PDB file of C-alpha atoms in Angstrom:
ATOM      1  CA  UNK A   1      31.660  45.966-119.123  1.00  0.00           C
ATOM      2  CA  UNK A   2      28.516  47.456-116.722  1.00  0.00           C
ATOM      3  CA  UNK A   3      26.545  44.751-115.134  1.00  0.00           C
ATOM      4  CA  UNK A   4      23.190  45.128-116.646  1.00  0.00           C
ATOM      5  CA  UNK A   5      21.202  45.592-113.144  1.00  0.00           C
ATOM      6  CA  UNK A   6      17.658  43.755-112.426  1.00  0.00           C
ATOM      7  CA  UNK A   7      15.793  46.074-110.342  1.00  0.00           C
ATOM      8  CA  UNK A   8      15.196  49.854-110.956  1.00  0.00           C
ATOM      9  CA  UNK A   9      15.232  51.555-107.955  1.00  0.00           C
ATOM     10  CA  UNK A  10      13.058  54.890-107.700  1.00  0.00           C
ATOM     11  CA  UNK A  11      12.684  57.325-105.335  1.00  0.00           C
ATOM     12  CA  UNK A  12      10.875  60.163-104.344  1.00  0.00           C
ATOM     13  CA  UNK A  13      11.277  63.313-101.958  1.00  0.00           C
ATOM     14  CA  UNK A  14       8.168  65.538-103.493  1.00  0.00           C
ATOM     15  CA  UNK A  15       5.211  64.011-101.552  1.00  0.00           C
ATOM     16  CA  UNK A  16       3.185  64.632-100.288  1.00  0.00           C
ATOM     17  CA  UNK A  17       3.272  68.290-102.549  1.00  0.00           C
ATOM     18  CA  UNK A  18       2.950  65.906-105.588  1.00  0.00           C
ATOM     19  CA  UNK A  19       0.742  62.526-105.166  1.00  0.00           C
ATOM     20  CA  UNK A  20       2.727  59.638-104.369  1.00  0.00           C
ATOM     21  CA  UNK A  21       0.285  57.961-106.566  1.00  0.00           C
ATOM     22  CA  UNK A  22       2.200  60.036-109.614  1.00  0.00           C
ATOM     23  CA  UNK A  23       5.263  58.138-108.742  1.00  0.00           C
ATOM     24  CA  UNK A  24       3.554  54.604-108.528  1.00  0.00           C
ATOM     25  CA  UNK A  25       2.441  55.253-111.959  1.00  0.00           C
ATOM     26  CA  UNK A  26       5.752  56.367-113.246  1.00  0.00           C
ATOM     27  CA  UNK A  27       7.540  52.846-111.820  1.00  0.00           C
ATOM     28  CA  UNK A  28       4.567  51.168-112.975  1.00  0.00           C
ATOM     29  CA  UNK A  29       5.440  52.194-116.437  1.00  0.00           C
ATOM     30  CA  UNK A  30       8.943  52.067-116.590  1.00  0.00           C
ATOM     31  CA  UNK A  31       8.737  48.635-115.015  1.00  0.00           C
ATOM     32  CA  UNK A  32       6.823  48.003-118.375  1.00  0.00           C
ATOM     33  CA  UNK A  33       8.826  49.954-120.439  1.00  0.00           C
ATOM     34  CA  UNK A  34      12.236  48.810-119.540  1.00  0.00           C
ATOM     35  CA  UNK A  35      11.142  44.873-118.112  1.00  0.00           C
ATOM     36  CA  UNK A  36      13.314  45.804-114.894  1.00  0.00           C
ATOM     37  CA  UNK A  37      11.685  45.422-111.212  1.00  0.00           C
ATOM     38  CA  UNK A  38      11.029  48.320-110.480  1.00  0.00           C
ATOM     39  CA  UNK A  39      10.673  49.387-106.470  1.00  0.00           C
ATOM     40  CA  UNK A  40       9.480  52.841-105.523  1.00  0.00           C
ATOM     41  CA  UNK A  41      10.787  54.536-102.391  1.00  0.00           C
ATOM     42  CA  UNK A  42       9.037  57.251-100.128  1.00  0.00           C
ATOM     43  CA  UNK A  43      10.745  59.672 -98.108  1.00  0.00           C
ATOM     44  CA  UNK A  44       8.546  63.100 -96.656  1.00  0.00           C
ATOM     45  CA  UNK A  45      11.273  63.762 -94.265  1.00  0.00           C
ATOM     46  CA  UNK A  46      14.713  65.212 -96.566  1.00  0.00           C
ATOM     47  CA  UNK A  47      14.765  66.825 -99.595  1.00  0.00           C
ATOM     48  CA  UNK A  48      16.904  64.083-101.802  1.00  0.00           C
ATOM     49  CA  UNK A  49      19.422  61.787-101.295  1.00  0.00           C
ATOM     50  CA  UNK A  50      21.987  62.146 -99.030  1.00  0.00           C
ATOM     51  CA  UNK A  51      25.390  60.814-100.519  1.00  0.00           C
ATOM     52  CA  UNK A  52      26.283  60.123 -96.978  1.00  0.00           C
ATOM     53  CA  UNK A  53      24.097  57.660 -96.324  1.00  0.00           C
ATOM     54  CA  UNK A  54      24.689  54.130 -97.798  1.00  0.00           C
ATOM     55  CA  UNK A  55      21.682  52.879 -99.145  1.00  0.00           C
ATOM     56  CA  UNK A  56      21.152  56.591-100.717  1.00  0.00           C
ATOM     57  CA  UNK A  57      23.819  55.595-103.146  1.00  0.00           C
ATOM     58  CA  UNK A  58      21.739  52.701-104.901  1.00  0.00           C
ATOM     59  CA  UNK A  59      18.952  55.029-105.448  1.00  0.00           C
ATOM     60  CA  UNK A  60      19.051  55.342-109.404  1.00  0.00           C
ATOM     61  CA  UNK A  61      16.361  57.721-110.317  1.00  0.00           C
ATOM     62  CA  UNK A  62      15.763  60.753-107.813  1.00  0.00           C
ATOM     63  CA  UNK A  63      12.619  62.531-107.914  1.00  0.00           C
ATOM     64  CA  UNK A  64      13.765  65.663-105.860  1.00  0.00           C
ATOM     65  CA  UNK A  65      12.495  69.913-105.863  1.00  0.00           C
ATOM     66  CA  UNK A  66      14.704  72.030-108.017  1.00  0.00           C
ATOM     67  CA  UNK A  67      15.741  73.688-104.945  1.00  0.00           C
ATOM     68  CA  UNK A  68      17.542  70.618-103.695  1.00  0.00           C
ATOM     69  CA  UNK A  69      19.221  70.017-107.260  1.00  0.00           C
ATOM     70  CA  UNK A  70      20.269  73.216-107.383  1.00  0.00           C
ATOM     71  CA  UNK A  71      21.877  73.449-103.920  1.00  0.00           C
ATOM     72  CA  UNK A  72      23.383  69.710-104.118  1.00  0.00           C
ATOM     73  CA  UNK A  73      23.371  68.196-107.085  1.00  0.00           C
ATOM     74  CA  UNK A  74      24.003  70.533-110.195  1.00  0.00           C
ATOM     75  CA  UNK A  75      28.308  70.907-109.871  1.00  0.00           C
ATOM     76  CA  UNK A  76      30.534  68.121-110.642  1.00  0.00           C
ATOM     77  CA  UNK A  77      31.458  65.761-108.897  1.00  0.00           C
ATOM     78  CA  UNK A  78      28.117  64.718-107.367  1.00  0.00           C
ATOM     79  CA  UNK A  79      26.661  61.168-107.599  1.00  0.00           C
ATOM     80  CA  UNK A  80      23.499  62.147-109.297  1.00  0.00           C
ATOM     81  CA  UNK A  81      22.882  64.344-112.972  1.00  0.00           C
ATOM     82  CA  UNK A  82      20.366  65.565-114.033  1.00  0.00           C
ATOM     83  CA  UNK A  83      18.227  63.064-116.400  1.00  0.00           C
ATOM     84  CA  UNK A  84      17.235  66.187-118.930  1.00  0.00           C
ATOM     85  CA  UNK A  85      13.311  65.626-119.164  1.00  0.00           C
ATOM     86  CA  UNK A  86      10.859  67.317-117.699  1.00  0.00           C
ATOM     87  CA  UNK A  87       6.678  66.807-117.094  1.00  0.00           C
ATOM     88  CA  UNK A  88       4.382  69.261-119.000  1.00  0.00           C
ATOM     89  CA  UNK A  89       1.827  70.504-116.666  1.00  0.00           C
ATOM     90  CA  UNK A  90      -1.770  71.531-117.415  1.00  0.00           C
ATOM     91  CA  UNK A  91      -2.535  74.724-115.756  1.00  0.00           C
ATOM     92  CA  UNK A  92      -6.262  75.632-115.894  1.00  0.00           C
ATOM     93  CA  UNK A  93      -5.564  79.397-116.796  1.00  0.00           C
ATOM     94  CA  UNK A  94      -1.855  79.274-118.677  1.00  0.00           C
ATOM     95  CA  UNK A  95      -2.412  76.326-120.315  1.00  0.00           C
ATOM     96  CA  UNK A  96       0.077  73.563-120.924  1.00  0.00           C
ATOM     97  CA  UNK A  97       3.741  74.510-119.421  1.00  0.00           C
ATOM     98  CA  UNK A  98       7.251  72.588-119.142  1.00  0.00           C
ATOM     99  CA  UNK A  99       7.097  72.998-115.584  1.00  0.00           C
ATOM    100  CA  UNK A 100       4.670  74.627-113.118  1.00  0.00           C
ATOM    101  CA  UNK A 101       3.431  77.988-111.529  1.00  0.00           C
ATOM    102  CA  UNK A 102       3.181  79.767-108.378  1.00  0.00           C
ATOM    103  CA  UNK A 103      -0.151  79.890-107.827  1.00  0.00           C
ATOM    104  CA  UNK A 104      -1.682  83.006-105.175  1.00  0.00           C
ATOM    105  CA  UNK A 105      -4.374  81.264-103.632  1.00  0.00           C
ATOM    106  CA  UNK A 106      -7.380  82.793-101.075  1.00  0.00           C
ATOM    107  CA  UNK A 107     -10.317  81.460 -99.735  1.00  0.00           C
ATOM    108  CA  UNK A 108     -13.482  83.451-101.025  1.00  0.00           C
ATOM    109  CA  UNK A 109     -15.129  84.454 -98.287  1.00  0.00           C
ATOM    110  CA  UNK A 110     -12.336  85.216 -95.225  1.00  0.00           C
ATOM    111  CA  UNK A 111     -12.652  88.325 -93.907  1.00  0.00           C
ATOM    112  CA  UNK A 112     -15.578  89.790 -95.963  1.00  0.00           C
ATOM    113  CA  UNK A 113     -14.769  87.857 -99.233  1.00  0.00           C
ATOM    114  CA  UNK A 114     -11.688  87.521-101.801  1.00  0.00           C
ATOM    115  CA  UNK A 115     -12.931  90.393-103.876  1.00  0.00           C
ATOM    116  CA  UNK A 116     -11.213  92.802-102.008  1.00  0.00           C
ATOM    117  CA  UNK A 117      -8.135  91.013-103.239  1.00  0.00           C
ATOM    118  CA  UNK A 118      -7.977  92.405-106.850  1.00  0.00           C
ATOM    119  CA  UNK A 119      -4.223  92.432-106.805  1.00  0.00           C
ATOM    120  CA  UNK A 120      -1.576  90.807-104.939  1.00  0.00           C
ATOM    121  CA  UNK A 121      -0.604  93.877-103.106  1.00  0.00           C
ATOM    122  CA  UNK A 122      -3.838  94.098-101.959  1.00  0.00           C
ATOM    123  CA  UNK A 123      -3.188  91.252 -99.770  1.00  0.00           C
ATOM    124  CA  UNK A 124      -1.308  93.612 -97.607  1.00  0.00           C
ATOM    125  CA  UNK A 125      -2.364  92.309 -93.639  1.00  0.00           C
ATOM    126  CA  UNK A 126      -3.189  89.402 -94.980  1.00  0.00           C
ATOM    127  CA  UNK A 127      -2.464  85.891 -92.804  1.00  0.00           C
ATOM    128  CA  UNK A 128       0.011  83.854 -94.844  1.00  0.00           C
ATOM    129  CA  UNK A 129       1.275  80.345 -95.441  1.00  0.00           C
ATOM    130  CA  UNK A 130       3.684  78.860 -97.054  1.00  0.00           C
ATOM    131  CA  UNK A 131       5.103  75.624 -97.140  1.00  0.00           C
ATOM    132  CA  UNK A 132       8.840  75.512 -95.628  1.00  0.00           C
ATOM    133  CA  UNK A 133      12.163  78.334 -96.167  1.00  0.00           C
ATOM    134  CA  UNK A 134      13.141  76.309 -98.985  1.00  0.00           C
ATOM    135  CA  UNK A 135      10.227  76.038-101.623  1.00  0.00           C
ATOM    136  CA  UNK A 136      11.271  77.773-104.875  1.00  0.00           C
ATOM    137  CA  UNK A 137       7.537  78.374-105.352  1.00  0.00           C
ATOM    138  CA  UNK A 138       5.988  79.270-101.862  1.00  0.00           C
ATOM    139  CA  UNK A 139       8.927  81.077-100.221  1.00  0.00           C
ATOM    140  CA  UNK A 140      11.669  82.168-102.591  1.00  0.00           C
ATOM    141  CA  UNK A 141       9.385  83.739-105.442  1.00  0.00           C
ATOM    142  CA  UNK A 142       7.559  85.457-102.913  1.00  0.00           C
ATOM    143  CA  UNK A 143      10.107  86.998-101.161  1.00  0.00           C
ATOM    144  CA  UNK A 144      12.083  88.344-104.163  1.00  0.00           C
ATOM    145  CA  UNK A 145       8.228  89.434-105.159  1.00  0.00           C
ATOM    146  CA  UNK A 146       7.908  91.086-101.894  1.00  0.00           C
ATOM    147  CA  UNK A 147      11.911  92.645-101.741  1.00  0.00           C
ATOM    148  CA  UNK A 148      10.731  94.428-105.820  1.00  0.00           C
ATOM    149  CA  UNK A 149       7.667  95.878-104.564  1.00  0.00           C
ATOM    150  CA  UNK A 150       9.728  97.574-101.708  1.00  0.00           C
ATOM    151  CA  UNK A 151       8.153  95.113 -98.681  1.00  0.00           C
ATOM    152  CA  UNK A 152       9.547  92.826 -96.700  1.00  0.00           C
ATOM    153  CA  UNK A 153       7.766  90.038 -94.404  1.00  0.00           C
ATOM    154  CA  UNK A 154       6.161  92.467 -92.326  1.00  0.00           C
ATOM    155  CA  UNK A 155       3.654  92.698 -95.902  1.00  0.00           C
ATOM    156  CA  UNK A 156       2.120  89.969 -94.251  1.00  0.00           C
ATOM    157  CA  UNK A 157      -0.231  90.175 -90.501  1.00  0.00           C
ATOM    158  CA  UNK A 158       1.210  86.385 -89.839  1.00  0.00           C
ATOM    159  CA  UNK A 159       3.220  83.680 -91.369  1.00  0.00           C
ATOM    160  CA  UNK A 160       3.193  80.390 -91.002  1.00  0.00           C
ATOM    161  CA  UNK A 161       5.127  77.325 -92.305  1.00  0.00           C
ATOM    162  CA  UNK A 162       2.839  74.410 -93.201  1.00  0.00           C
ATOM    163  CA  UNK A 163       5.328  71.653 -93.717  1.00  0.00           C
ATOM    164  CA  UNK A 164       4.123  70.788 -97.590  1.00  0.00           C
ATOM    165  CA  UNK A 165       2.118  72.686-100.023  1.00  0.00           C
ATOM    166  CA  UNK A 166      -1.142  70.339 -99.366  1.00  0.00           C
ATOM    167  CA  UNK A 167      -1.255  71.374 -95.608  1.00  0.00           C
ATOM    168  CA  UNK A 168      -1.364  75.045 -97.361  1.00  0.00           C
ATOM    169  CA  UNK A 169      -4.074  74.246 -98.864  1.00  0.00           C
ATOM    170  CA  UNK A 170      -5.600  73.155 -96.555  1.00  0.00           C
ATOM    171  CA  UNK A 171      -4.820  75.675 -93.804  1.00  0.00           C
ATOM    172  CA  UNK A 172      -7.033  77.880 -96.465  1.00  0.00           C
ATOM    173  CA  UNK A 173      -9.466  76.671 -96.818  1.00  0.00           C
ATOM    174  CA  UNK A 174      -9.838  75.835 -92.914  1.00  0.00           C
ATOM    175  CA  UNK A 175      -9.846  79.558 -93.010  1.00  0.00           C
ATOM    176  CA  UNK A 176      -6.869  79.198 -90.432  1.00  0.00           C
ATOM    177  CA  UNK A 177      -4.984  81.531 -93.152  1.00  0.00           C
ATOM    178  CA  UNK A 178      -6.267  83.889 -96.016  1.00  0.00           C
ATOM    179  CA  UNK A 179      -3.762  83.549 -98.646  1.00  0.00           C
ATOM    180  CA  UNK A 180      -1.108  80.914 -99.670  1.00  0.00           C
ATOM    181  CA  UNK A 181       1.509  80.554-102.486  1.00  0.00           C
ATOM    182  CA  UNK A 182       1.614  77.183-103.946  1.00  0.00           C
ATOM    183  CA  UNK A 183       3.047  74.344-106.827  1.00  0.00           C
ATOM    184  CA  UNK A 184       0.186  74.344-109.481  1.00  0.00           C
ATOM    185  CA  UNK A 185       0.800  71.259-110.003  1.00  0.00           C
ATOM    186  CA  UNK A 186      -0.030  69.978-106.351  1.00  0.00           C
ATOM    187  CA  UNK A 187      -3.483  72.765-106.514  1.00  0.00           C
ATOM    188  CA  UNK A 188      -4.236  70.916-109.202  1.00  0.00           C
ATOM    189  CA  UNK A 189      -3.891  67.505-107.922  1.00  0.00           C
ATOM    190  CA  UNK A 190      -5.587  68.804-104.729  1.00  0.00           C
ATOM    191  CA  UNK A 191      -8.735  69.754-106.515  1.00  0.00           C
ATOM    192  CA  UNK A 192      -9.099  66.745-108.780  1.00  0.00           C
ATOM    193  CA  UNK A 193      -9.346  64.722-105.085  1.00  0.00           C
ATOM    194  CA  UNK A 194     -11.269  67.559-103.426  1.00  0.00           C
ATOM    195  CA  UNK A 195     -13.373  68.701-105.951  1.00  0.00           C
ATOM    196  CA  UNK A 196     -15.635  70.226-103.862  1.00  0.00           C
ATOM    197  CA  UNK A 197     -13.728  72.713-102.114  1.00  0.00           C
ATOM    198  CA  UNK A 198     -13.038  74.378-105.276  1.00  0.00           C
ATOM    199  CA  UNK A 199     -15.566  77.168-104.818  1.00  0.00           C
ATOM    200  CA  UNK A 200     -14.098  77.574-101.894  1.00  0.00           C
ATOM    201  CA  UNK A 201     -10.933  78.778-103.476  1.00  0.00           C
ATOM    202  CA  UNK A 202      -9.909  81.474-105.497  1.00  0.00           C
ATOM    203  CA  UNK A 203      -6.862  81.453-107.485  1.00  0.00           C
ATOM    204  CA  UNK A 204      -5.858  85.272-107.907  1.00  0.00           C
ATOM    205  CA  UNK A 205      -3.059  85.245-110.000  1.00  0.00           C
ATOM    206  CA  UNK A 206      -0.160  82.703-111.031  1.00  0.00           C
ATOM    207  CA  UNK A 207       4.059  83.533-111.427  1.00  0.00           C
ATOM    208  CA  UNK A 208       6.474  81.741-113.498  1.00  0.00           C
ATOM    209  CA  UNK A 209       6.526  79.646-114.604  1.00  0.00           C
ATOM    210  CA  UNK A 210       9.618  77.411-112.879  1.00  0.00           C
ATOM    211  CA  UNK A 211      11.145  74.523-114.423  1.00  0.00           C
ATOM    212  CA  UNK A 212      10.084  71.324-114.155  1.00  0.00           C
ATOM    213  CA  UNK A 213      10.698  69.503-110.566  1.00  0.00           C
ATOM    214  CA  UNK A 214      13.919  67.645-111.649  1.00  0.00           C
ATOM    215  CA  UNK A 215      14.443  63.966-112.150  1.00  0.00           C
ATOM    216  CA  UNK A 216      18.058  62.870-110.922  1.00  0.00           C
ATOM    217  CA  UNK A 217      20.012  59.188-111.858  1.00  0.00           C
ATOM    218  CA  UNK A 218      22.786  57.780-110.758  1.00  0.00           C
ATOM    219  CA  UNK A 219      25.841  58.955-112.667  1.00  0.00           C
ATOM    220  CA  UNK A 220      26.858  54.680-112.008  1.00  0.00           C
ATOM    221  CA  UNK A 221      23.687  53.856-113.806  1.00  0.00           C
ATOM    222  CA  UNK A 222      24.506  51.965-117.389  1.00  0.00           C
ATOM    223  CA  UNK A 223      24.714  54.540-119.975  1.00  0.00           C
ATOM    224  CA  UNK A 224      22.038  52.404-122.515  1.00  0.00           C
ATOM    225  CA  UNK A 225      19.559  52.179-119.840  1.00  0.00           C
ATOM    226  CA  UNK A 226      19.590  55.693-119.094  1.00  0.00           C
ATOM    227  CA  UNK A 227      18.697  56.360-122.811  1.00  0.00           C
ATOM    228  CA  UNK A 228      16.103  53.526-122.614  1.00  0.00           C
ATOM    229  CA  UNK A 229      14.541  55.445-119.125  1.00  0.00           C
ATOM    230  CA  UNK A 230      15.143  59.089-121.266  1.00  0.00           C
ATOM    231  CA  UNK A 231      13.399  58.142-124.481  1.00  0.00           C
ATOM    232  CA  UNK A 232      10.552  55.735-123.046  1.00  0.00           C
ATOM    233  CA  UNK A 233       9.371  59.332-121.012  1.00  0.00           C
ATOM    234  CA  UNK A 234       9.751  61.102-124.061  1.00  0.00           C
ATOM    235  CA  UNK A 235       7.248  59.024-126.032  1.00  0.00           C
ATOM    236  CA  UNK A 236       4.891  58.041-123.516  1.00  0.00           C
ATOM    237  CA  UNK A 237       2.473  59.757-125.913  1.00  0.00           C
ATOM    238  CA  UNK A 238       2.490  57.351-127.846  1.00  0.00           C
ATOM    239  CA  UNK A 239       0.559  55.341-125.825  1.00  0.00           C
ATOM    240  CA  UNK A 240      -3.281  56.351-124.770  1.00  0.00           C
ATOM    241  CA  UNK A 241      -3.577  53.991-121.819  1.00  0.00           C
ATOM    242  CA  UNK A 242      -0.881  55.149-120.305  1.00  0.00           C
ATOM    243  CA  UNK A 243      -1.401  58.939-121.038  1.00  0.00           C
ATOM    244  CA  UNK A 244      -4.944  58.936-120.037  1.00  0.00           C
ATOM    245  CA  UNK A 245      -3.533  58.183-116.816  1.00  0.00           C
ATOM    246  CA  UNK A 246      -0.741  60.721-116.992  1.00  0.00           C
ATOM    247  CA  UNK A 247      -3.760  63.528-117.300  1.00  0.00           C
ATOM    248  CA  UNK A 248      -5.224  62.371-113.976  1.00  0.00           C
ATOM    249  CA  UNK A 249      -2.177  63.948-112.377  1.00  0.00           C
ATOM    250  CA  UNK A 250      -2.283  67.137-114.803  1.00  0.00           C
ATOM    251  CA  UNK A 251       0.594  66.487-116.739  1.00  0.00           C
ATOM    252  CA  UNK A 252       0.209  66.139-119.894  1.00  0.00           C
ATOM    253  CA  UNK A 253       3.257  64.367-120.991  1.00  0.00           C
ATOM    254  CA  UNK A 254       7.243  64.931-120.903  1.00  0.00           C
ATOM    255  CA  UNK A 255       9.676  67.159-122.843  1.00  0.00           C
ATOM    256  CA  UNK A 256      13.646  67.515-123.078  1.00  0.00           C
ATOM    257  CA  UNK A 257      15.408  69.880-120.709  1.00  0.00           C
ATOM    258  CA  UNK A 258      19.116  70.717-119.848  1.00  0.00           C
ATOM    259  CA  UNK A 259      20.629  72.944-117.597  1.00  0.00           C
ATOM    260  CA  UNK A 260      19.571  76.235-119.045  1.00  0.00           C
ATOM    261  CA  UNK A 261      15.990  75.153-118.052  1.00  0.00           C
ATOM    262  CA  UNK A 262      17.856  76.226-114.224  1.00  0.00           C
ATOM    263  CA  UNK A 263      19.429  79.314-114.912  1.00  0.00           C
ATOM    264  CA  UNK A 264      16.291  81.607-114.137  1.00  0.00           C
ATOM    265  CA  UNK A 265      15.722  79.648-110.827  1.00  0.00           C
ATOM    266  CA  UNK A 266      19.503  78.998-109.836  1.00  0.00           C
ATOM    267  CA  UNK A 267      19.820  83.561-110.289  1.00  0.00           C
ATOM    268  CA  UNK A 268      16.206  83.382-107.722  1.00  0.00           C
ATOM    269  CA  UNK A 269      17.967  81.271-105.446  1.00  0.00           C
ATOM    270  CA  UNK A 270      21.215  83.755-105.125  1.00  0.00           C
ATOM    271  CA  UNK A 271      19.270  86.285-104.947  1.00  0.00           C
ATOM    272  CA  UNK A 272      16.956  85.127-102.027  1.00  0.00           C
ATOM    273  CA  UNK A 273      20.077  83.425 -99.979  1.00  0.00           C
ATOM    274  CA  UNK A 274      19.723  85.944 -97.055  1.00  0.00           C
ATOM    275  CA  UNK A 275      16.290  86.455 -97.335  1.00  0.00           C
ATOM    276  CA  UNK A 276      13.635  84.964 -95.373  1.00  0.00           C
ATOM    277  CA  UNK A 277      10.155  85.416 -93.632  1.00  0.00           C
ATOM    278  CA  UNK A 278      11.749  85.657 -90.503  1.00  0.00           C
ATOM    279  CA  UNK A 279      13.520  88.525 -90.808  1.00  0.00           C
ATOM    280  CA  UNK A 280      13.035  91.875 -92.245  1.00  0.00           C
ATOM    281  CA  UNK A 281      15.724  92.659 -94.833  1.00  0.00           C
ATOM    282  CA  UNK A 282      16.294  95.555 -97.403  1.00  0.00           C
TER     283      UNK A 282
END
């Protein structure tokens, strides 16, 4: 029989790109939900846990991006699955989406003003940023974007690598770069903090959309609770006081997923594997 445990342990590798503050709320509720102590941990520095490492192992939720499930989680045997729910984001011009967007962002008024940016190929010259080699939305979209149209890096006057998709943001609108590719779902949390930089932004067009950013758990976790964790996400709509804070962070609640929610990104990550912005490929 599976000891029942007494602490939930969570963990997330998406901040700062997505508000820890998200992920506070999330324990906050399951703690509720499920009456299990519930501790949140924070890690900027990897991408999700690292089966190496002892204490990764009693992790038993995993917030991590899709391209670190995809890369080291999704084949059998691995010590995490993937829980199959996913957040519903609110995207101010595609609506309401089970996952997020790429978002092509420019500041208005670099270099004689964003309306000489009609199109994303007239960013051609443009000073770029994205967030690090591995983002599905900031690097890997863009380069199989860039390898279609017939262009490679060289699209771009300068790159640079940020770190995290708010630092791209905010290289913009420093004007330190004219044009980024970011997660909707951090612009969005961005804005609702900085509201008033948002006519300093222009959002010129939006891809996707990609899947959700995957929740992982423990394949040692008791079967029962990780029903309990699966359905109490599910009808979190049920509850306004609890939703109303959900739509602070621009999700607007939580639907089932599976695997085949991965195919279209795990077929963008194969087919960006020797691509990159330092290089110029064909």
């Amino acid at each position: 029989m599976e000891n029942k445990p007494t602490t939930l342990r969570l963990a997330t590798y998406m901040c700062p790109g997505v508000p820890v503050e998200y992920f506070e709320f999330l324990a906050e509720y399951l703690e509720t939900q499920l009456n299990l102590e519930t501790i949140l941990l924070y890690n900027s520095r990897r991408r999700g846990p690292d089966i190496s490492r002892e204490g990764d192992l009693h992790i038993d939720i995993a917030f991590v991006s899709t391209s670190s499930y995809l890369e080291n989680f999704k084949s059998s045997p691995s010590s995490f699955q993937l829980l199959p729910v996913g957040a519903v984001t609110k995207h101010p011009k595609k609506g309401n989406v089970l996952g997020y967007y790429t978002d092509i962002l420019v500041h208005r008024d670099v270099n004689s003003g964003w309306e000489r940016v009609k199109e994303f190929l007239d960013a051609r010259g443009c000073k770029f940023v994205y967030s690090h080699e591995g983002s599905l939305s900031s690097s890997k979209l863009v380069l199989r974007t860039l390898k279609q149209m017939g262009e490679d890096a060289s699209f771009f006057s300068d790159i640079q690598a940020s770190g995290n998709h708010m630092n791209s943001i905010e290289t913009v609108v420093a004007k330190k770069a004219e044009m980024s590719a970011v997660d909707s779902l951090s612009l969005a949390n961005y804005l609702t903090c900085h509201y008033y930089q948002e006519p300093e932004l222009h959002l010129q067009e939006s891809w996707g959309p990609l899947p959700p950013h995957p929740i992982l758990i423990n394949n040692k976790f008791p079967v029962d609770l990780r029903n309990k964790i699966e359905e109490a996400l599910l009808s979190m709509h049920k509850f306004p006081k609890w939703m109303k804070q959900l739509n602070t962070f621009s999700i607007t609640g939580f639907r089932k997923t599976s695997f085949d929610n991965y195919l279209e990104a795990a077929d963008l990550l194969d087919a960006t594997k020797n691509l990159s912005y330092g290089i110029t490929y064909y």
